[in-house]
Coordinates of N, CA and C in Angstrom, one line a residue:
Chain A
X23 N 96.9 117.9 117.6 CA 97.1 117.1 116.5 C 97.0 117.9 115.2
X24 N 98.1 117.7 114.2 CA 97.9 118.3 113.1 C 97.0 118.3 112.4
X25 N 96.1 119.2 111.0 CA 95.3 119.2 110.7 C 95.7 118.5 109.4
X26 N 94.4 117.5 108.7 CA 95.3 117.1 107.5 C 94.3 118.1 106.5
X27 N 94.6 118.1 105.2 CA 93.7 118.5 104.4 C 94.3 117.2 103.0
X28 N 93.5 117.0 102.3 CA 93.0 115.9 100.9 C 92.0 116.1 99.9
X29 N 92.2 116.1 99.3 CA 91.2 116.5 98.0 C 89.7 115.3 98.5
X30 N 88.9 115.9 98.0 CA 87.1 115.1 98.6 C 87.5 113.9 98.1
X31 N 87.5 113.9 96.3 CA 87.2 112.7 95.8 C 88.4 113.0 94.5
X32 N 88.2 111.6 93.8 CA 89.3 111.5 92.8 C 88.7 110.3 92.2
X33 N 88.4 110.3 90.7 CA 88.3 109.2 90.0 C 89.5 108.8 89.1
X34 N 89.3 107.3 88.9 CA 90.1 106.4 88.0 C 90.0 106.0 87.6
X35 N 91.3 105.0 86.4 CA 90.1 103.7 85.7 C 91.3 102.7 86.3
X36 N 91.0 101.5 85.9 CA 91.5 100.6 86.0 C 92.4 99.8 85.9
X37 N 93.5 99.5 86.1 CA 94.8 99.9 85.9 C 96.0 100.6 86.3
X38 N 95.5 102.0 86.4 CA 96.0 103.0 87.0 C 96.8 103.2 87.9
X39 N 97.4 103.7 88.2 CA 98.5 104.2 89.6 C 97.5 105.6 90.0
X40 N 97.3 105.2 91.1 CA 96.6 106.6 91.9 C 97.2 107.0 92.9
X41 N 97.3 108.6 93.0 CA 98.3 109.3 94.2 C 97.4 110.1 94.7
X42 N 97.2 110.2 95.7 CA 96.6 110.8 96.9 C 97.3 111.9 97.4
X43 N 97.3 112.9 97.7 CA 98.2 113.8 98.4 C 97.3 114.5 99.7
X44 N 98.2 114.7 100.7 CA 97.5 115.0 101.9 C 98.8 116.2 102.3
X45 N 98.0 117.2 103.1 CA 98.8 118.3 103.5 C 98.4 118.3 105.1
X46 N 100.2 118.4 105.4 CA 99.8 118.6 107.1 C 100.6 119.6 107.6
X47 N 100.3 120.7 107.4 CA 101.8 121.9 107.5 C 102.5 122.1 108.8
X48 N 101.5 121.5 109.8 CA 101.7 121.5 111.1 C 102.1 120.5 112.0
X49 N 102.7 119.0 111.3 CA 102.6 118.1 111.7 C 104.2 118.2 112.9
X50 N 104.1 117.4 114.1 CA 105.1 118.0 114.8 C 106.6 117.0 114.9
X51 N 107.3 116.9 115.4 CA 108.5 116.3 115.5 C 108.4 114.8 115.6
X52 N 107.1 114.4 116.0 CA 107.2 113.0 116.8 C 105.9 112.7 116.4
X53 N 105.2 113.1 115.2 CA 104.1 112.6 114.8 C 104.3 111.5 113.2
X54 N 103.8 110.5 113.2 CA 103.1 109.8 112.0 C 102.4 110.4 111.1
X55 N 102.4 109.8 109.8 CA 101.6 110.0 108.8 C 101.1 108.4 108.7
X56 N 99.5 108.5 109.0 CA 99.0 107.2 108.6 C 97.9 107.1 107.6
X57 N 97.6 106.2 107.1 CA 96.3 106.3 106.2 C 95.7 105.4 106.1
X58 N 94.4 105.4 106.5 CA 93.2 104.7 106.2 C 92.1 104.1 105.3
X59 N 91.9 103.1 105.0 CA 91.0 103.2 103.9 C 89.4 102.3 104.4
X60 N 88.6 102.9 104.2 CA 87.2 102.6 104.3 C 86.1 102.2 103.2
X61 N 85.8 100.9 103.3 CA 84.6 100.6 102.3 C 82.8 101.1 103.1
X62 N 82.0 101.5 102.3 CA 80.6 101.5 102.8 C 80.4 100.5 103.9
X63 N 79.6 100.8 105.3 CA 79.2 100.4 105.7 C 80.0 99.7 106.8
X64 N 81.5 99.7 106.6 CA 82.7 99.2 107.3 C 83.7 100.0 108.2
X65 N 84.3 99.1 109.2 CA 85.4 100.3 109.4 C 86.6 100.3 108.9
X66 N 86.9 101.3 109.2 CA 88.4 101.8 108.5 C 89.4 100.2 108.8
X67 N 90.4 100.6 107.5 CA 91.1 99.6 107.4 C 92.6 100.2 107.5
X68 N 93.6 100.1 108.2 CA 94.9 100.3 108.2 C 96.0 100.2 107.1
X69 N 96.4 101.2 106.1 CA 97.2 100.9 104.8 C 98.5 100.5 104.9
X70 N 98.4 102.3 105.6 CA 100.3 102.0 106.0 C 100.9 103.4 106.9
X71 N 102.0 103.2 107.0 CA 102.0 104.7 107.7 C 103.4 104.9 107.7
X72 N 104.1 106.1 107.6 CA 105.7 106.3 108.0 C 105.8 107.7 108.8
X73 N 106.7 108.0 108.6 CA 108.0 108.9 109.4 C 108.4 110.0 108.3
X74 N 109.2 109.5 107.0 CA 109.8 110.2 106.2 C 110.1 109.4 104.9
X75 N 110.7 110.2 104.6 CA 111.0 109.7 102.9 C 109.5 108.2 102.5
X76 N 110.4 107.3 102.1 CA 109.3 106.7 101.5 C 109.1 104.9 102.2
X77 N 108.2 104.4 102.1 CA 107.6 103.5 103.0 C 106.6 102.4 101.6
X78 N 106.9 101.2 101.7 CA 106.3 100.3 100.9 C 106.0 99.3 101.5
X79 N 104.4 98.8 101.0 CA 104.3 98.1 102.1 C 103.2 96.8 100.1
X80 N 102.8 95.7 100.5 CA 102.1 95.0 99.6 C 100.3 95.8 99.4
X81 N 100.5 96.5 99.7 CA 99.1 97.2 99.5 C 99.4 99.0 98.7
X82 N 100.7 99.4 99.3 CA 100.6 100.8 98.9 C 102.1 101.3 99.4
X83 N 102.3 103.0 98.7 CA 103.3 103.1 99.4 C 103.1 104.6 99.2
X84 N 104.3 105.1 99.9 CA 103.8 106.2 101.2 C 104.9 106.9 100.9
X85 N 104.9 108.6 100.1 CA 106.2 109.4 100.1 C 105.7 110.6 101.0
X86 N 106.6 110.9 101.6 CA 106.8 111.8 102.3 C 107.8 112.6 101.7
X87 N 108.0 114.0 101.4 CA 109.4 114.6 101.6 C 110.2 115.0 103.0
X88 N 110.7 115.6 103.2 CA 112.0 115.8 103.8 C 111.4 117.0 105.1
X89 N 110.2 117.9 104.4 CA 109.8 118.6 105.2 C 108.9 118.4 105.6
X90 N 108.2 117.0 105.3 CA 107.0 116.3 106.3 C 105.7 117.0 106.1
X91 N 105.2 118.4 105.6 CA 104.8 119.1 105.7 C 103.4 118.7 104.5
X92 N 103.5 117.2 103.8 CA 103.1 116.9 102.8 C 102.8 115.2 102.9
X93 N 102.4 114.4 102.7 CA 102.3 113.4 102.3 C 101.8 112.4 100.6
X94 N 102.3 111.6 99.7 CA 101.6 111.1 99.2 C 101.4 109.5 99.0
X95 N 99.9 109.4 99.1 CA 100.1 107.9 98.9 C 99.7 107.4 97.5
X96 N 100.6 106.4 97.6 CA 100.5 105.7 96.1 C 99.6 104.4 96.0
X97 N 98.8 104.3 95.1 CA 98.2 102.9 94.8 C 98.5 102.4 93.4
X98 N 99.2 101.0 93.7 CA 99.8 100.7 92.0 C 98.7 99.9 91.4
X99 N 98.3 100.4 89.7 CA 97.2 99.7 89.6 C 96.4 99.3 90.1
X100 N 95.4 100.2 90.2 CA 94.0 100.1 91.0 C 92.8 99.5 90.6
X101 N 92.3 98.4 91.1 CA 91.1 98.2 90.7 C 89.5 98.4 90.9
X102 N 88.8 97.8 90.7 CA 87.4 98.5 91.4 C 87.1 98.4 92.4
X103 N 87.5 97.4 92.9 CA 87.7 97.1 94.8 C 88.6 98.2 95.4
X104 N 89.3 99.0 94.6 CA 89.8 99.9 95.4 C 88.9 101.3 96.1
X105 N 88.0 101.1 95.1 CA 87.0 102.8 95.2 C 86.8 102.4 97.1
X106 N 87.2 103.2 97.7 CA 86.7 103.5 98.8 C 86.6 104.9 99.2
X107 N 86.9 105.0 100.8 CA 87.3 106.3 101.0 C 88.8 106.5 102.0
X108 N 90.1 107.2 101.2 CA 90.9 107.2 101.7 C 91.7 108.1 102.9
X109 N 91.6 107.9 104.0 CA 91.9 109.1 105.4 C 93.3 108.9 105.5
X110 N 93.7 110.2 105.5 CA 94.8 111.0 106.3 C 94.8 111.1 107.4
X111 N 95.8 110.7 108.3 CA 96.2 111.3 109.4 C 97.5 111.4 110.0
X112 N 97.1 112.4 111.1 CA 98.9 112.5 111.7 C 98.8 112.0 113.5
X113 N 99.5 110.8 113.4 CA 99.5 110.6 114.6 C 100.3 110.3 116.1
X114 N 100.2 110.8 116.9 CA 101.3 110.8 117.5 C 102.3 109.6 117.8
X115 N 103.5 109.9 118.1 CA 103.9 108.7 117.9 C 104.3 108.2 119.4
X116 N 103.5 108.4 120.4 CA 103.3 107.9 121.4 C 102.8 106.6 121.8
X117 N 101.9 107.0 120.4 CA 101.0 105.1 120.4 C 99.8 105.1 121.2
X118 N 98.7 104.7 120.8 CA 97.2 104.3 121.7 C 97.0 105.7 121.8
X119 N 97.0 106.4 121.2 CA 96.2 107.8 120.8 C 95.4 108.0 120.2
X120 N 94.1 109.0 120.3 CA 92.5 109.2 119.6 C 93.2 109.3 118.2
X121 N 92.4 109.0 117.4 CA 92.8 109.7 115.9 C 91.8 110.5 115.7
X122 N 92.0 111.5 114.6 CA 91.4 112.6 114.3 C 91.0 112.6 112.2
X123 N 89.8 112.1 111.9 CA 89.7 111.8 111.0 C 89.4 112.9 110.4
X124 N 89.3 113.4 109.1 CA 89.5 114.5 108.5 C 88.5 113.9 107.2
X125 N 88.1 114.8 106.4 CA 86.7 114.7 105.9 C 87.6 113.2 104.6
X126 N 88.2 112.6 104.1 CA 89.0 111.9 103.5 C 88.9 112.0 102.0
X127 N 89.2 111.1 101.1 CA 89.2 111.5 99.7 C 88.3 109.9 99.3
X128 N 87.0 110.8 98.6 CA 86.4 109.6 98.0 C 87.1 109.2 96.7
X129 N 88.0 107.8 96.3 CA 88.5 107.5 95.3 C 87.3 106.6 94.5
X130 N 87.0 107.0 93.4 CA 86.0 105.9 92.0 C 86.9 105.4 91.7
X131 N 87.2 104.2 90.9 CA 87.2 103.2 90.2 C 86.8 102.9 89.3
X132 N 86.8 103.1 87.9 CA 85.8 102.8 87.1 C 86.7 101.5 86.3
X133 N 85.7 101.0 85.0 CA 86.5 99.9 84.0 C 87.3 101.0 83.0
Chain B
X6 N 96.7 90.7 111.6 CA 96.2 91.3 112.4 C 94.9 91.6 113.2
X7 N 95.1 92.1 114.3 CA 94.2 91.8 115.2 C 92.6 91.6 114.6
X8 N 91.7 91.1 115.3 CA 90.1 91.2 114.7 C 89.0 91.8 116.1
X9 N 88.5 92.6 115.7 CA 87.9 93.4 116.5 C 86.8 92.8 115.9
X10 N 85.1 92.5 116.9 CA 83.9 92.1 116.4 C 82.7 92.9 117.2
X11 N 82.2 93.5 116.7 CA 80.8 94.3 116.9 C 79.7 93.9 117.0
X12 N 78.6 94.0 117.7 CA 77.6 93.0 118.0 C 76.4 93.7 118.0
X13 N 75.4 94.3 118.1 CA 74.5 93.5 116.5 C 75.1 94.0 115.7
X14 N 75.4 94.0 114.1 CA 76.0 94.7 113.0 C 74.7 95.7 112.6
X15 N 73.8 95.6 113.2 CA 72.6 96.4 113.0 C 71.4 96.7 113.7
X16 N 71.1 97.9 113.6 CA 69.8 97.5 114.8 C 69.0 98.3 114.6
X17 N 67.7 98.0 115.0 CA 66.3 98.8 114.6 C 65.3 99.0 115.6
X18 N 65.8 100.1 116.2 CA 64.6 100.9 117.2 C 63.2 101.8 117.5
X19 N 62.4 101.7 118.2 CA 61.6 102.7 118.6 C 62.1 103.7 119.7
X20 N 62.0 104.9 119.1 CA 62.5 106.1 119.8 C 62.0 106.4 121.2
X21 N 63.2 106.5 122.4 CA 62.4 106.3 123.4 C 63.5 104.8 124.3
X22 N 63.5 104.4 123.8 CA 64.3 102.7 124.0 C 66.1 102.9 124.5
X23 N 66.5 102.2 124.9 CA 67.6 102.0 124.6 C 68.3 101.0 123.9
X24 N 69.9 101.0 123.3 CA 70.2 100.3 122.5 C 71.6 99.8 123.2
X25 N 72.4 99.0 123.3 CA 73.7 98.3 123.6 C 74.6 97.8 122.6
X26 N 75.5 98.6 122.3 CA 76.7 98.0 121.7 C 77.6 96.9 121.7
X27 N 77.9 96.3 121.3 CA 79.2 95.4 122.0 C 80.8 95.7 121.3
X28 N 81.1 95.5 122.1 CA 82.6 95.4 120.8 C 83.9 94.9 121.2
X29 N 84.2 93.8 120.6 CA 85.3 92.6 121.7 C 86.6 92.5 121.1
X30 N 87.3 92.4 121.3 CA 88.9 92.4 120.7 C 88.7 90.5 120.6
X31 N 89.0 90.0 119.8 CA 88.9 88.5 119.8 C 89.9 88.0 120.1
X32 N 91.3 88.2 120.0 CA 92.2 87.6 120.2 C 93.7 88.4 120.8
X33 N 93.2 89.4 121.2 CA 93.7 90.0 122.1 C 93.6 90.6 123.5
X34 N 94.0 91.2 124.0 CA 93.7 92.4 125.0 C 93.7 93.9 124.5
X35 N 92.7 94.7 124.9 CA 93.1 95.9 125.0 C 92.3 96.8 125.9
X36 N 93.1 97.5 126.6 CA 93.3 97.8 127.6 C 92.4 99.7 127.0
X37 N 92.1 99.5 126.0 CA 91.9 101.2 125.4 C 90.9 100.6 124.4
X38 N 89.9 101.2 123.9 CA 89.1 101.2 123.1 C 88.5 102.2 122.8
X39 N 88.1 102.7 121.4 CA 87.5 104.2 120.6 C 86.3 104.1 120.6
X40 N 85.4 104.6 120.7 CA 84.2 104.6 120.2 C 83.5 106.1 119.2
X41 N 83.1 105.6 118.0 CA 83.0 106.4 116.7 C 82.1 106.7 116.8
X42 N 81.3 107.8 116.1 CA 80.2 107.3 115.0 C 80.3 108.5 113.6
X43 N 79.7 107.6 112.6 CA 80.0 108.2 111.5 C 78.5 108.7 110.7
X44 N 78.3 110.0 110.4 CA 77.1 109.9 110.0 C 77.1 109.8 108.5
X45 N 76.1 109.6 107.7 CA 76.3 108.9 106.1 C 76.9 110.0 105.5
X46 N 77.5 110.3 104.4 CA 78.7 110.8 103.6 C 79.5 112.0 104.7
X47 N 79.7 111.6 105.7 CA 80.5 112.1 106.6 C 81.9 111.6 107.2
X48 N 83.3 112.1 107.8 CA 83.9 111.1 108.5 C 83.4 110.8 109.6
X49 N 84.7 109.9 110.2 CA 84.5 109.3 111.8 C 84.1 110.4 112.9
X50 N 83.6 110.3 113.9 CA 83.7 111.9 114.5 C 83.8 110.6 115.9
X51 N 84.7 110.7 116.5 CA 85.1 110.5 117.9 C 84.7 110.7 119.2
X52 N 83.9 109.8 119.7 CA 83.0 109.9 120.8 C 84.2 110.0 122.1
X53 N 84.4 108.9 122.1 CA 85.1 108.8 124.0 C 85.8 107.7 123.6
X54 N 86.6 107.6 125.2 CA 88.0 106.7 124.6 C 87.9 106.4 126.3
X55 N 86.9 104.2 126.0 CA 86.8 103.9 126.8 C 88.2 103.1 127.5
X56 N 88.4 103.3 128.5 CA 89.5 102.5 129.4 C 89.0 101.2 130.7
X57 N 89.9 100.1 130.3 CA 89.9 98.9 131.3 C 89.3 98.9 132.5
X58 N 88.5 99.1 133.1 CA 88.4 99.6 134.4 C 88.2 101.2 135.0
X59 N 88.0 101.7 134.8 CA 87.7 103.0 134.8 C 86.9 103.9 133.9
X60 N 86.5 105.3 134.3 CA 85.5 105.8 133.6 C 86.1 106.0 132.1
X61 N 85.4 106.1 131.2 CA 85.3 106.6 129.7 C 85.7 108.2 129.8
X62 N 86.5 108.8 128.3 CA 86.4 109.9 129.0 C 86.0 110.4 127.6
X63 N 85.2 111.4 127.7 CA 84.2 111.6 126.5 C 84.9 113.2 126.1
X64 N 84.1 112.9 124.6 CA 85.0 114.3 124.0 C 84.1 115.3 123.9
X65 N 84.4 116.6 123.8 CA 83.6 117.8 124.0 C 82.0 117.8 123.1
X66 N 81.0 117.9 123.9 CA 80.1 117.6 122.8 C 79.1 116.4 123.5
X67 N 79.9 115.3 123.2 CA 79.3 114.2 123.8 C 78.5 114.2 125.2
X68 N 77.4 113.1 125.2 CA 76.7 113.4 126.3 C 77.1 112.5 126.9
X69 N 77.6 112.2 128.2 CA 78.1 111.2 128.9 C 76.8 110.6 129.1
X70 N 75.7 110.4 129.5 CA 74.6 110.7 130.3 C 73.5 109.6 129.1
X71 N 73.7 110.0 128.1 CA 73.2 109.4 127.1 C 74.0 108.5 126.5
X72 N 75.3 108.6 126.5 CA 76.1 107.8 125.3 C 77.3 106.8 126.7
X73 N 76.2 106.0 127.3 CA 77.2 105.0 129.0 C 78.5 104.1 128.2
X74 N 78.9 104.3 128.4 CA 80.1 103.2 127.7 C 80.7 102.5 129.3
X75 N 80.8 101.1 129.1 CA 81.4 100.2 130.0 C 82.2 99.4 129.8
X76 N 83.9 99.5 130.3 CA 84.8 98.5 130.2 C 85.4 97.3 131.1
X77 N 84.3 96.5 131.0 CA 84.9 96.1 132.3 C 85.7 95.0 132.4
X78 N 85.9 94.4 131.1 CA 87.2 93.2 130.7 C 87.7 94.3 129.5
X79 N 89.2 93.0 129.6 CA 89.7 93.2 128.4 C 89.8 93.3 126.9
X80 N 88.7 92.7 127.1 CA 87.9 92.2 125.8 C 87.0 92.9 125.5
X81 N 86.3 93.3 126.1 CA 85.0 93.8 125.9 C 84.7 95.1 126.5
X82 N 83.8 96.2 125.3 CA 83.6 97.3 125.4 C 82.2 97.4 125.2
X83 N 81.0 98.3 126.2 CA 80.0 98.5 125.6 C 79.1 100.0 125.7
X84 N 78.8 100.4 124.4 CA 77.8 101.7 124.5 C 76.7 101.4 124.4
X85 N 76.4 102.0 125.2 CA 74.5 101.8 125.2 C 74.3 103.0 125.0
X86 N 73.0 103.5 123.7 CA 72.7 104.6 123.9 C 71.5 104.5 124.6
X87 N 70.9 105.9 125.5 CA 70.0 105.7 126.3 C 68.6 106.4 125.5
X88 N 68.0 106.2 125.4 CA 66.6 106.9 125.2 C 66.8 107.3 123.9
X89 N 67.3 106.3 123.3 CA 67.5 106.9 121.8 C 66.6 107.9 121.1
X90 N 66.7 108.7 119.9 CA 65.7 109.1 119.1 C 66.3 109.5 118.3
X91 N 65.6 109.9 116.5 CA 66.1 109.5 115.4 C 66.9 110.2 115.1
X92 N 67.2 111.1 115.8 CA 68.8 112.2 115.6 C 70.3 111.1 115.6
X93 N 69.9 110.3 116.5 CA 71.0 109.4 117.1 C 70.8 108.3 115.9
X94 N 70.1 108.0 114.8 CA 70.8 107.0 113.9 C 71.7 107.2 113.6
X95 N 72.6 106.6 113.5 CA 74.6 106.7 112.7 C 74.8 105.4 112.6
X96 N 76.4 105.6 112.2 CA 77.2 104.5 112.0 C 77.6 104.6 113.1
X97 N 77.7 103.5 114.4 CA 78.5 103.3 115.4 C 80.2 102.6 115.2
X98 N 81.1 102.7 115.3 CA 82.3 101.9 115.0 C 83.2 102.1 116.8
X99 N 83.9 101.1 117.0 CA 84.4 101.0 117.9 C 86.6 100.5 117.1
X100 N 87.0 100.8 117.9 CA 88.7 100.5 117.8 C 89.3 100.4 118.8
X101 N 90.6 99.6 118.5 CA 91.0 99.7 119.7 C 92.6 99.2 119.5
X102 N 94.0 99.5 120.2 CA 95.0 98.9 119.7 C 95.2 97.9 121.1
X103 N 96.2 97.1 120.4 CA 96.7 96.0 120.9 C 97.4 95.6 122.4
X104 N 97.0 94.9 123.5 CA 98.2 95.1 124.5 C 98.6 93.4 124.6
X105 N 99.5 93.0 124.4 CA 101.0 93.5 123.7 C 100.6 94.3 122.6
X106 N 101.3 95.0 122.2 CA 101.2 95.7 120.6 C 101.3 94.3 119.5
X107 N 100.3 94.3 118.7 CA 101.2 93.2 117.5 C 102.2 93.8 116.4
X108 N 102.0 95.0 116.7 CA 102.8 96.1 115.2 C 103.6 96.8 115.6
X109 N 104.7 97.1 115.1 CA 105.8 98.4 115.8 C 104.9 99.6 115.6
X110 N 104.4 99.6 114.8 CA 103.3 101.1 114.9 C 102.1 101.3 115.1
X111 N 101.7 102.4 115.4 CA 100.5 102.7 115.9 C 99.2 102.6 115.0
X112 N 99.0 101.2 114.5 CA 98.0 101.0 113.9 C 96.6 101.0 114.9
X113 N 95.6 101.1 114.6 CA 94.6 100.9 115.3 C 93.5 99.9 114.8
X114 N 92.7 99.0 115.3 CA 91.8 98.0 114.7 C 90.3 98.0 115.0
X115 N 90.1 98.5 113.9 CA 88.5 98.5 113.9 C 87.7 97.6 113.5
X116 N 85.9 97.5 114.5 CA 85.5 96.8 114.3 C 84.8 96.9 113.1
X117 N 83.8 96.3 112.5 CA 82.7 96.2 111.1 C 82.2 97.4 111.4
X118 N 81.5 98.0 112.5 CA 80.6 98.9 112.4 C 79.0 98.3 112.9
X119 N 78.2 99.2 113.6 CA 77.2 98.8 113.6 C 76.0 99.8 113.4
X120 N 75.2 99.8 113.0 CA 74.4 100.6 112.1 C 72.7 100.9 113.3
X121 N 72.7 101.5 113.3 CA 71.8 101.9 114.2 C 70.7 102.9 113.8
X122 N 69.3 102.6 113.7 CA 68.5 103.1 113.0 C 67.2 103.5 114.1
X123 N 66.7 104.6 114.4 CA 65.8 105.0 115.4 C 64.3 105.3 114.9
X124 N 63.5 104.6 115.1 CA 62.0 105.1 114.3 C 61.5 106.1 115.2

């Protein structure tokens, strides 16, 4: 499985558009880019996930370039319910496969 | 989408004891279920990847011996840790995808989590 890397943490305010960027230089021909989001105490919650170019979903949206080798996710206007922690991953696209969580990006939220 | 439910959401031991997990797919089947644990400002770190009827198969590291996981419906997945002690507090999380699939993609659905504390 590819390795992802993400910045730890990232603050905001409120309002905001927040982009996440995730690096997966290794990611292979038939792998996913998915991402996760997690509140304290909870488990991970499913955002979104693609293939290529770009992916919109009512929660977030998801660019990829062309060489895969990159991911970013977008959050439009974020508010304080957003502060969680956001995971990267690459997953195969075989389907019902382990995931491989990677240390993720703690996003703040502030007013 | 699917709802995965975890059973106790919490629990408080003396070291020495064992503890039992639950973790049920409520309105599905799945035939595959993850079992997590996360320790506090850490990620998920991936125990074993229980299957329907047959053994669990645990990831490098893991103790099979202490961390029993049993699948023996559809629904229902369980870890027991054995002889716990307070190294083994974490976050427990369990996941699992869908059979039918409900999503063209490989989403996965996790449960709450359950919190596991060893005196």
């Amino acid at each position: 499985l590819a390795k992802t890397t993400q910045p730890i943490s990232m603050d905001s305010y409120e309002g905001q558009e927040v982009n996440i960027t995730c690096s997966h230089n290794n990611i292979a021909t038939n792998d996913y880019i998915t991402w996760y989001q997690q509140f304290p105490s909870q488990g991970p919650r499913f955002i979104i996930q693609g293939y290529k170019t770009k992916v919109t979903n009512e929660v977030a949206s998801l660019f990829i370039p062309a060489d895969r080798k990159s991911s970013t996710l977008s959050l439009p206007r974020v508010s304080l319910s957003d502060t969680a922690v956001y995971y990267c991953l690459v997953v195969s696209g075989g389907g019902g496969n382990k995931l491989t969580f990677g240390t993720g990006t703690q996003l703040k939220v502030e007013l | 989408g699917a709802v995965v439910s975890q059973h106790p959401s919490w629990v408080i031991c003396k070291s020495g004891t064992s503890v039992k997990i639950e973790c049920r797919s409520l309105d599905f089947q799945a035939t595959t279920m993850f079992w997590y644990r996360q320790f506090p400002k850490q990620s998920l770190m991936l125990m074993a990847t229980s299957n329907e009827g047959s053994k669990a198969t645990y990831e490098q590291g893991v103790e099979k011996d202490k961390f029993l996981i049993n699948h023996a419906s559809l629904t229902l997945s369980t870890l027991t840790v054995t002889s716990a002690h307070p190294e083994d507090s974490s976050f427990y999380i369990c996941s699992t995808i869908s059979l039918p699939r409900l999503a063209d993609y490989n989403e996965q659905f996790f449960g709450p989590g359950t919190r596991l504390t060893v005196l």
